[in-house]
Each structure stands twice: as structure tokens, then as C-alpha cells.
């Protein structure tokens, strides 16, 4: 992904030199042409066309924002109910992600989801220990993490 | 135009202050370190973020001044506060602070106990 982006910037500079005008507008036009060229040549790269990755980053960001708001609403509900009925606990969650940055992003996301907070990551980076406010729907939380977050993170690093 | 933006800014700042208030009530009300940490790390994050967003929009829409430092502040709070929550949680667990007595499950303690047994044998 980084290589394709670098190549695109390089093409934009090349376009500026060909035009002999050095403004932001020419750079943008060159960048667009570079995008077209890279799209045309996409079968020569080992990774996929990089705009997909950029889109995936934006989806991940929107998930972050949505989860932050949902988490606050659920914590608000718990705090403001007159009688506390909590069933907290720590459960183990096995992750399929392997790279360090992916696990960091996943645990940040989990921390911002409704009612869950990461306590520890095991030595071999395979199991996350998650403290949940309400453990009665542990399976739901597991499925939620697996289906939405892990998938979105994998989409970025693909 | 100014009226609408005033309303948006007012709502954002009031909402942020309210979220911070509720987070601090949560810190007082909840039973143990771990559940309190939930309230503190989530409520305060969104509270401070929406306060800062309100400040940013005030300077942009009313004063006509684009302040990028406030935006950077929002990003930094967003990145660092979950990490801080996680570290406090981990430090609490490693210093053997007990969970609330009504807690139902503790997989991490199970794992620690099995490791201990393994080392003794």
C-alpha cells in the first residue's frame, strides 16, 4: 500500500515537471492521473489497488466513532439506573490477528465498545483477557468483536 | 446561520459537561476498581472530546479562526485514554486487587493459578 502511494506521489511530481508549473492544482491533477495509471497497472502489484485500503481505514474510523457513542450510552444507562444490577467478570477471547499494531488497534476498539475493557494480553499475543460489565451476554460480545472489528482490521491490512 | 451554529456549539459543550458529570457519578457509585474504570475511561473520553469539538466550532464559526491545536487535542485524547484505561486495569490486576464479590467469571485468575501450579511442580 505504501509503495503504491509513494509511486503515485512520484507520478504527480513527474506531471508537475512535465507541465513546468509548480502549484498545488497541478500536483492534484498529476495525482489523479497517477491514480488512473496505477489502477490500470494494478495486476502487476502483489497487493491490491490501494484505494480499497484507504476506504477500509475510513470504515474503521467510523466504527470507532459509532462504538464510542454506543459505549457511552450503555455506561450512562448502567450508572443512572437506581438499582445496580451488574454481573461483571473477566473472559478470555482468542484473536486471529497476528501483527502487533493490529492487536493494539483491536484492544483499543474493545476498550471503547459498550461494557468491555481489556485487562491483559497473553505472552504469545493470542488471547485477550477482557473485563465485561455484564457477562451474561458473553457469547454476543465475542461474536460482535469477531464479526465487526476483526473483519474491519483485517480489511485494512489485506 | 449564526443561530444554528450557536445551538450546535451550546449542545456540544453542555453534552460534554454532562457526560463528564455522569462519568464522575459513576466513579463514586460503582463497586470496584474495574467497573469504575469503565465509567472513567469511556465517559470522560467522549465528554472531553465533545467539549473540545464545541470549542473548535466556536472559534471557527463565531470568531472565524481555524485552531488546529484543538483538533490535535481531540485526536490525542482519543488515542491515549483507552491505553491509560487498559494500563490502570492491568496494574490493578497485577497488584491482586480483588474483583467485586458478585463477579461471576474470572478466566485470567484461572490461568494465573494454573501457571503457578505448573511452576511449583
Coordinates of C-alpha atoms in Angstrom, one line a residue:
Chain A
X1 CA 0.0 0.0 0.0
X2 CA 2.8 2.4 1.0
X3 CA 4.7 1.6 -2.2
X4 CA 1.7 2.4 -4.4
X5 CA 1.1 5.7 -2.6
X6 CA 4.8 6.6 -3.0
X7 CA 4.6 5.8 -6.7
X8 CA 1.5 7.9 -7.0
X9 CA 3.2 10.9 -5.4
X10 CA 6.2 10.3 -7.7
X11 CA 3.9 10.4 -10.8
X12 CA 2.4 13.6 -9.5
X13 CA 5.8 15.2 -9.3
X14 CA 6.6 13.9 -12.8
X15 CA 3.4 15.6 -14.0
X16 CA 4.5 18.9 -12.4
X17 CA 7.9 18.7 -14.1
X18 CA 6.3 17.9 -17.5
X19 CA 3.9 20.8 -17.2
X20 CA 6.6 23.1 -15.8
X21 CA 4.1 24.6 -13.4
X22 CA 4.7 24.0 -9.7
X23 CA 1.3 24.6 -8.0
X24 CA -0.9 22.5 -5.8
X25 CA -3.5 22.3 -8.5
X26 CA -1.0 20.7 -11.0
X27 CA 0.1 18.3 -8.2
X28 CA -3.6 17.3 -7.7
X29 CA -4.1 16.8 -11.4
X30 CA -1.0 14.7 -11.6
X31 CA -2.1 12.7 -8.6
X32 CA -5.4 11.9 -10.3
X33 CA -3.6 10.8 -13.4
X34 CA -1.2 8.7 -11.3
X35 CA -4.3 7.1 -9.7
X36 CA -5.6 6.2 -13.1
X37 CA -2.3 4.7 -14.2
X38 CA -1.9 2.7 -11.0
X39 CA -5.5 1.4 -11.4
X40 CA -4.6 0.4 -15.0
X41 CA -1.5 -1.4 -13.9
X42 CA -3.0 -3.0 -10.7
X43 CA -2.3 -6.6 -11.9
X44 CA 1.4 -6.0 -11.7
X45 CA 1.4 -5.3 -7.9
X46 CA 1.5 -8.0 -5.4
X47 CA -1.1 -6.2 -3.2
X48 CA -4.5 -4.9 -4.3
X49 CA -5.3 -1.4 -5.5
X50 CA -4.6 0.9 -2.6
X51 CA -7.8 3.0 -2.6
X52 CA -9.5 -0.1 -1.1
X53 CA -7.2 0.1 1.9
X54 CA -7.9 3.8 2.2
X55 CA -11.6 3.1 2.2
X56 CA -11.1 0.4 4.8
X57 CA -9.3 2.9 7.1
X58 CA -12.3 5.2 6.9
X59 CA -14.7 2.4 7.7
X60 CA -12.6 1.5 10.7
X61 CA -12.7 5.1 11.9
X62 CA -16.4 5.3 11.5
X63 CA -16.7 2.1 13.6
X64 CA -14.6 3.7 16.2
X65 CA -16.8 6.7 16.4
X66 CA -20.0 4.7 16.5
X67 CA -18.7 2.4 19.2
X68 CA -17.6 5.3 21.3
X69 CA -21.0 6.8 21.3
X70 CA -22.8 3.4 21.9
X71 CA -20.4 2.7 24.8
X72 CA -21.2 6.0 26.5
X73 CA -24.9 5.4 26.2
X74 CA -24.7 2.0 27.7
X75 CA -22.4 3.1 30.6
X76 CA -24.8 6.0 31.2
X77 CA -27.7 3.6 31.5
X78 CA -25.9 1.5 34.0
X79 CA -24.8 4.4 36.1
X80 CA -28.2 6.1 36.1
X81 CA -30.4 3.1 36.9
X82 CA -31.4 3.4 40.6
X83 CA -30.5 -0.2 41.5
X84 CA -27.2 -1.6 40.3
X85 CA -27.6 -5.0 38.7
X86 CA -24.2 -5.9 37.4
X87 CA -22.6 -9.2 36.6
X88 CA -19.0 -8.3 35.9
X89 CA -16.3 -10.7 35.1
X90 CA -13.2 -11.4 33.0
X91 CA -13.5 -13.6 30.0
X92 CA -10.8 -14.9 27.6
X93 CA -11.0 -14.1 23.9
X94 CA -8.9 -15.8 21.3
X95 CA -7.9 -13.5 18.5
X96 CA -6.9 -14.4 14.9
X97 CA -4.8 -11.3 14.4
X98 CA -1.1 -11.6 14.5
X99 CA 0.7 -8.3 13.9
X100 CA 1.4 -6.1 16.9
X101 CA -0.3 -3.0 15.5
X102 CA -3.5 -5.0 14.6
X103 CA -3.7 -6.3 18.2
X104 CA -3.2 -2.8 19.5
X105 CA -6.0 -1.4 17.4
X106 CA -8.3 -4.3 18.3
X107 CA -7.7 -3.8 22.0
X108 CA -8.3 0.0 21.7
X109 CA -11.6 -0.8 19.9
X110 CA -12.6 -3.3 22.5
X111 CA -11.9 -0.7 25.2
X112 CA -14.2 1.7 23.5
X113 CA -17.1 -0.9 23.0
X114 CA -20.1 -1.0 25.3
X115 CA -19.1 -2.6 28.6
X116 CA -15.8 -4.2 27.8
X117 CA -12.2 -3.3 28.8
X118 CA -9.0 -5.2 28.0
X119 CA -7.1 -6.3 31.2
X120 CA -4.3 -8.3 29.7
X121 CA -2.9 -9.7 26.5
X122 CA -1.2 -13.1 26.9
X123 CA 2.5 -13.6 26.3
X124 CA 2.1 -15.2 22.9
X125 CA -0.3 -12.5 21.7
X126 CA -3.1 -15.0 21.1
X127 CA -5.5 -14.4 23.9
X128 CA -7.0 -11.2 25.2
X129 CA -8.5 -11.1 28.7
X130 CA -11.4 -8.8 28.7
X131 CA -13.3 -7.4 31.7
X132 CA -17.0 -7.0 30.9
X133 CA -19.6 -5.1 32.8
X134 CA -22.3 -7.6 32.0
X135 CA -21.0 -11.1 31.3
X136 CA -24.4 -12.7 30.8
X137 CA -24.2 -12.0 27.1
X138 CA -20.5 -13.0 26.7
X139 CA -21.1 -15.0 23.6
X140 CA -22.8 -12.0 22.0
X141 CA -19.8 -9.8 22.8
X142 CA -17.5 -12.5 21.3
X143 CA -19.4 -12.7 18.1
X144 CA -19.6 -8.9 17.9
X145 CA -15.9 -8.5 18.2
X146 CA -15.1 -11.3 15.7
X147 CA -17.6 -10.2 13.1
X148 CA -17.2 -6.5 13.0
X149 CA -13.9 -5.4 14.5
X150 CA -11.6 -8.2 13.5
X151 CA -13.0 -8.2 10.0
X152 CA -12.6 -4.4 9.6
X153 CA -9.0 -4.6 10.8
X154 CA -8.2 -7.5 8.5
X155 CA -9.7 -5.5 5.7
X156 CA -7.2 -2.7 6.3
X157 CA -4.1 -4.9 6.4
X158 CA -5.0 -7.1 3.5
Chain B
X1 CA -26.6 30.7 10.2
X2 CA -25.1 32.0 13.5
X3 CA -28.1 31.0 15.4
X4 CA -27.9 27.4 14.2
X5 CA -24.2 27.2 14.9
X6 CA -24.7 28.7 18.4
X7 CA -27.2 26.0 19.1
X8 CA -24.8 23.3 17.9
X9 CA -22.0 24.7 19.9
X10 CA -24.1 25.0 23.0
X11 CA -25.4 21.4 22.7
X12 CA -21.9 20.0 22.2
X13 CA -20.5 21.8 25.3
X14 CA -23.4 21.0 27.5
X15 CA -23.4 17.4 26.4
X16 CA -19.6 17.2 27.1
X17 CA -20.1 18.6 30.6
X18 CA -23.0 16.3 31.3
X19 CA -21.0 13.3 30.2
X20 CA -18.1 14.2 32.4
X21 CA -20.5 14.7 35.4
X22 CA -22.1 11.3 34.8
X23 CA -18.7 9.7 34.5
X24 CA -17.7 11.1 37.9
X25 CA -21.0 9.9 39.4
X26 CA -20.2 6.5 38.0
X27 CA -16.7 6.6 39.7
X28 CA -18.5 7.2 43.0
X29 CA -21.3 4.7 42.6
X30 CA -19.8 1.6 41.0
X31 CA -18.5 -1.1 43.3
X32 CA -14.8 -1.9 42.4
X33 CA -11.8 -0.6 40.6
X34 CA -12.6 -2.5 37.4
X35 CA -16.2 -1.3 36.9
X36 CA -15.2 2.3 38.0
X37 CA -12.5 2.2 35.3
X38 CA -15.2 1.5 32.7
X39 CA -17.1 4.7 33.6
X40 CA -14.0 6.8 33.9
X41 CA -12.3 5.7 30.7
X42 CA -15.4 5.9 28.5
X43 CA -17.4 8.8 29.8
X44 CA -14.5 11.1 30.2
X45 CA -13.2 10.4 26.7
X46 CA -16.4 11.3 24.9
X47 CA -17.1 14.2 27.3
X48 CA -13.7 15.9 26.8
X49 CA -13.9 15.2 23.0
X50 CA -17.2 16.8 22.6
X51 CA -16.2 19.8 24.8
X52 CA -13.1 20.3 22.6
X53 CA -15.2 20.0 19.5
X54 CA -17.5 22.6 20.8
X55 CA -14.6 25.0 21.5
X56 CA -13.2 24.3 18.0
X57 CA -16.5 25.1 16.3
X58 CA -16.9 28.2 18.4
X59 CA -13.6 29.6 17.3
X60 CA -14.3 28.5 13.7
X61 CA -17.9 29.7 13.2
X62 CA -18.2 32.7 15.5
X63 CA -14.6 34.1 15.5
X64 CA -13.6 32.8 12.1
X65 CA -10.4 31.4 13.4
X66 CA -9.2 27.8 12.5
X67 CA -7.4 26.4 15.5
X68 CA -5.7 23.1 14.5
X69 CA -4.3 22.6 18.0
X70 CA -7.8 21.8 19.4
X71 CA -8.2 19.2 16.7
X72 CA -4.9 17.7 17.6
X73 CA -6.0 17.7 21.2
X74 CA -9.1 15.7 20.2
X75 CA -7.0 13.1 18.4
X76 CA -4.6 12.8 21.3
X77 CA -7.3 12.3 23.9
X78 CA -9.0 9.7 21.6
X79 CA -5.7 7.7 21.2
X80 CA -4.3 7.9 24.7
X81 CA -7.3 7.4 27.0
X82 CA -8.1 3.8 26.2
X83 CA -4.5 2.9 26.6
X84 CA -4.4 4.6 30.0
X85 CA -7.6 2.7 31.0
X86 CA -6.0 -0.6 30.0
X87 CA -2.8 0.1 31.9
X88 CA -4.6 1.0 35.1
X89 CA -6.7 -2.1 34.7
X90 CA -3.6 -4.3 34.3
X91 CA -1.7 -2.7 37.1
X92 CA -4.8 -3.2 39.4
X93 CA -5.0 -6.9 38.4
X94 CA -1.2 -7.5 38.9
X95 CA -1.3 -6.0 42.4
X96 CA -4.0 -8.5 43.2
X97 CA -6.9 -6.1 43.8
X98 CA -9.9 -8.3 44.1
X99 CA -12.9 -8.1 41.8
X100 CA -16.3 -7.3 43.2
X101 CA -17.8 -10.2 45.2
X102 CA -20.7 -10.5 42.7
X103 CA -18.4 -11.1 39.8
X104 CA -19.3 -14.3 38.0
X105 CA -16.3 -15.3 36.0
X106 CA -12.5 -14.9 36.1
X107 CA -10.6 -16.6 33.3
X108 CA -7.4 -14.7 33.9
X109 CA -7.2 -15.8 37.6
X110 CA -7.7 -19.4 36.4
X111 CA -4.8 -19.0 34.0
X112 CA -2.6 -17.5 36.7
X113 CA -3.4 -20.3 39.1
X114 CA -2.7 -23.0 36.6
X115 CA 0.7 -21.3 35.8
X116 CA 1.5 -21.2 39.5
X117 CA 0.8 -24.9 39.9
X118 CA 2.9 -25.6 36.9
X119 CA 5.8 -23.7 38.3
X120 CA 5.6 -25.4 41.7
X121 CA 5.6 -28.9 40.3

